Amino acid sequence: MASPIFHGLAGAGLTLLLAGGDPLPPFASTGRRWLALGAGGVVACLPDVDYLPGLWRGYLNTTHQQMTHSLVWIVLVAAGLWLLGRAWRPALFGRRMLGLLLVLLGSHLLIDGVTADRLAPYGFSLWAPFSFRPVLASFSWFPAWQKTALADLWHWHNVWALTREVVFGLLLLGACAWVKRGWTHRQPAL
Ligand SMILES: [Zn+2]
């Protein structure tokens, strides 16, 4: 499964690409832009909260790739965040924001689906709680990073795997910025 580095950069890129328009005002200032991109990156990483129980047990994969990597969880969390946001700022959290939340959380599953998995059960429980049959693409675009325990973060293998994620993540972010710039030129409302 990809690390929070690629998920975060992809989330920031998707936010840059999709945020804007009347329901979600365009970024009025540089500070606000970074805040929005950061928030998008964090939302895209949310399914990996299932690493947290592993931090206490010393084995990061204790509960990883189970319920939080399912479509049901994604829809419930997107709806929950949207309702909270709506109570906070109704003008900002319109239907378009709900779509953005679903895309950000959905991007996590899509990326994990095309990342190599080195530990059984290979894949994640996309259809939980209805089925716990692991789902994973037959090909992988990203190598798995070593994450059995926190000490593994400094494993030599991770230098290669995470450098690759940084490079591809920045390329994706740049591509999103480039496409958005093209849209903005043609359609000032975005
Ligand atoms: Zn994940």
CSV table of N, CA and C and ligand atoms in Angstrom, one decimal, residues 1-4 7 44-51 64-65 68-69 108-109 111-112 124, ligand 1:
chain,number,residue,atom,x,y,z
A,1,MET,N,0.8,-1.2,0.0
A,1,MET,CA,0.0,0.0,0.0
A,1,MET,C,0.9,1.3,0.0
A,2,ALA,N,0.4,2.3,-0.7
A,2,ALA,CA,1.2,3.5,-0.8
A,2,ALA,C,1.3,4.2,0.6
A,3,SER,N,2.3,5.0,0.8
A,3,SER,CA,2.5,5.7,2.1
A,3,SER,C,1.7,7.0,2.1
A,4,PRO,N,1.5,7.6,3.2
A,4,PRO,CA,0.8,8.9,3.3
A,4,PRO,C,1.5,10.0,2.4
A,7,HIS,N,-0.3,9.6,-1.0
A,7,HIS,CA,-1.7,9.9,-0.8
A,7,HIS,C,-1.9,11.4,-0.5
A,44,ALA,N,-7.2,12.8,2.2
A,44,ALA,CA,-6.9,11.7,1.3
A,44,ALA,C,-6.1,10.6,2.1
A,45,CYS,N,-5.5,11.0,3.2
A,45,CYS,CA,-4.8,10.0,4.0
A,45,CYS,C,-5.6,9.3,5.1
A,46,LEU,N,-6.9,9.8,5.3
A,46,LEU,CA,-7.7,9.4,6.5
A,46,LEU,C,-7.8,7.9,6.6
A,47,PRO,N,-8.0,7.1,5.5
A,47,PRO,CA,-8.2,5.7,5.6
A,47,PRO,C,-7.0,5.0,6.4
A,48,ASP,N,-5.9,5.6,6.4
A,48,ASP,CA,-4.7,5.0,7.0
A,48,ASP,C,-4.7,5.3,8.6
A,49,VAL,N,-5.8,5.8,9.1
A,49,VAL,CA,-5.9,6.0,10.6
A,49,VAL,C,-5.8,4.6,11.2
A,50,ASP,N,-6.0,3.6,10.4
A,50,ASP,CA,-6.0,2.2,11.0
A,50,ASP,C,-4.5,1.8,11.3
A,51,TYR,N,-3.5,2.6,11.0
A,51,TYR,CA,-2.2,2.4,11.5
A,51,TYR,C,-2.1,2.6,13.0
A,64,HIS,N,-4.4,-2.8,9.8
A,64,HIS,CA,-4.3,-2.1,8.6
A,64,HIS,C,-5.1,-2.8,7.4
A,65,GLN,N,-5.7,-2.0,6.5
A,65,GLN,CA,-6.4,-2.4,5.3
A,65,GLN,C,-7.6,-3.3,5.6
A,68,THR,N,-11.4,0.5,7.3
A,68,THR,CA,-11.2,1.9,6.9
A,68,THR,C,-10.9,1.9,5.4
A,69,HIS,N,-10.6,0.8,4.8
A,69,HIS,CA,-10.3,0.7,3.3
A,69,HIS,C,-11.5,0.1,2.6
A,108,HIS,N,-7.7,7.4,-2.3
A,108,HIS,CA,-6.9,6.5,-1.4
A,108,HIS,C,-7.0,5.0,-1.8
A,109,LEU,N,-8.2,4.6,-2.0
A,109,LEU,CA,-8.5,3.2,-2.4
A,109,LEU,C,-7.9,2.9,-3.8
A,111,ILE,N,-5.4,4.4,-5.3
A,111,ILE,CA,-3.9,4.3,-5.2
A,111,ILE,C,-3.4,3.0,-4.5
A,112,ASP,N,-4.1,2.7,-3.4
A,112,ASP,CA,-3.7,1.5,-2.7
A,112,ASP,C,-3.9,0.3,-3.6
A,124,PHE,N,-7.1,-5.1,0.1
A,124,PHE,CA,-7.9,-4.5,1.2
A,124,PHE,C,-9.3,-4.9,1.1
B,1,ZN,ZN,-4.2,2.9,2.8
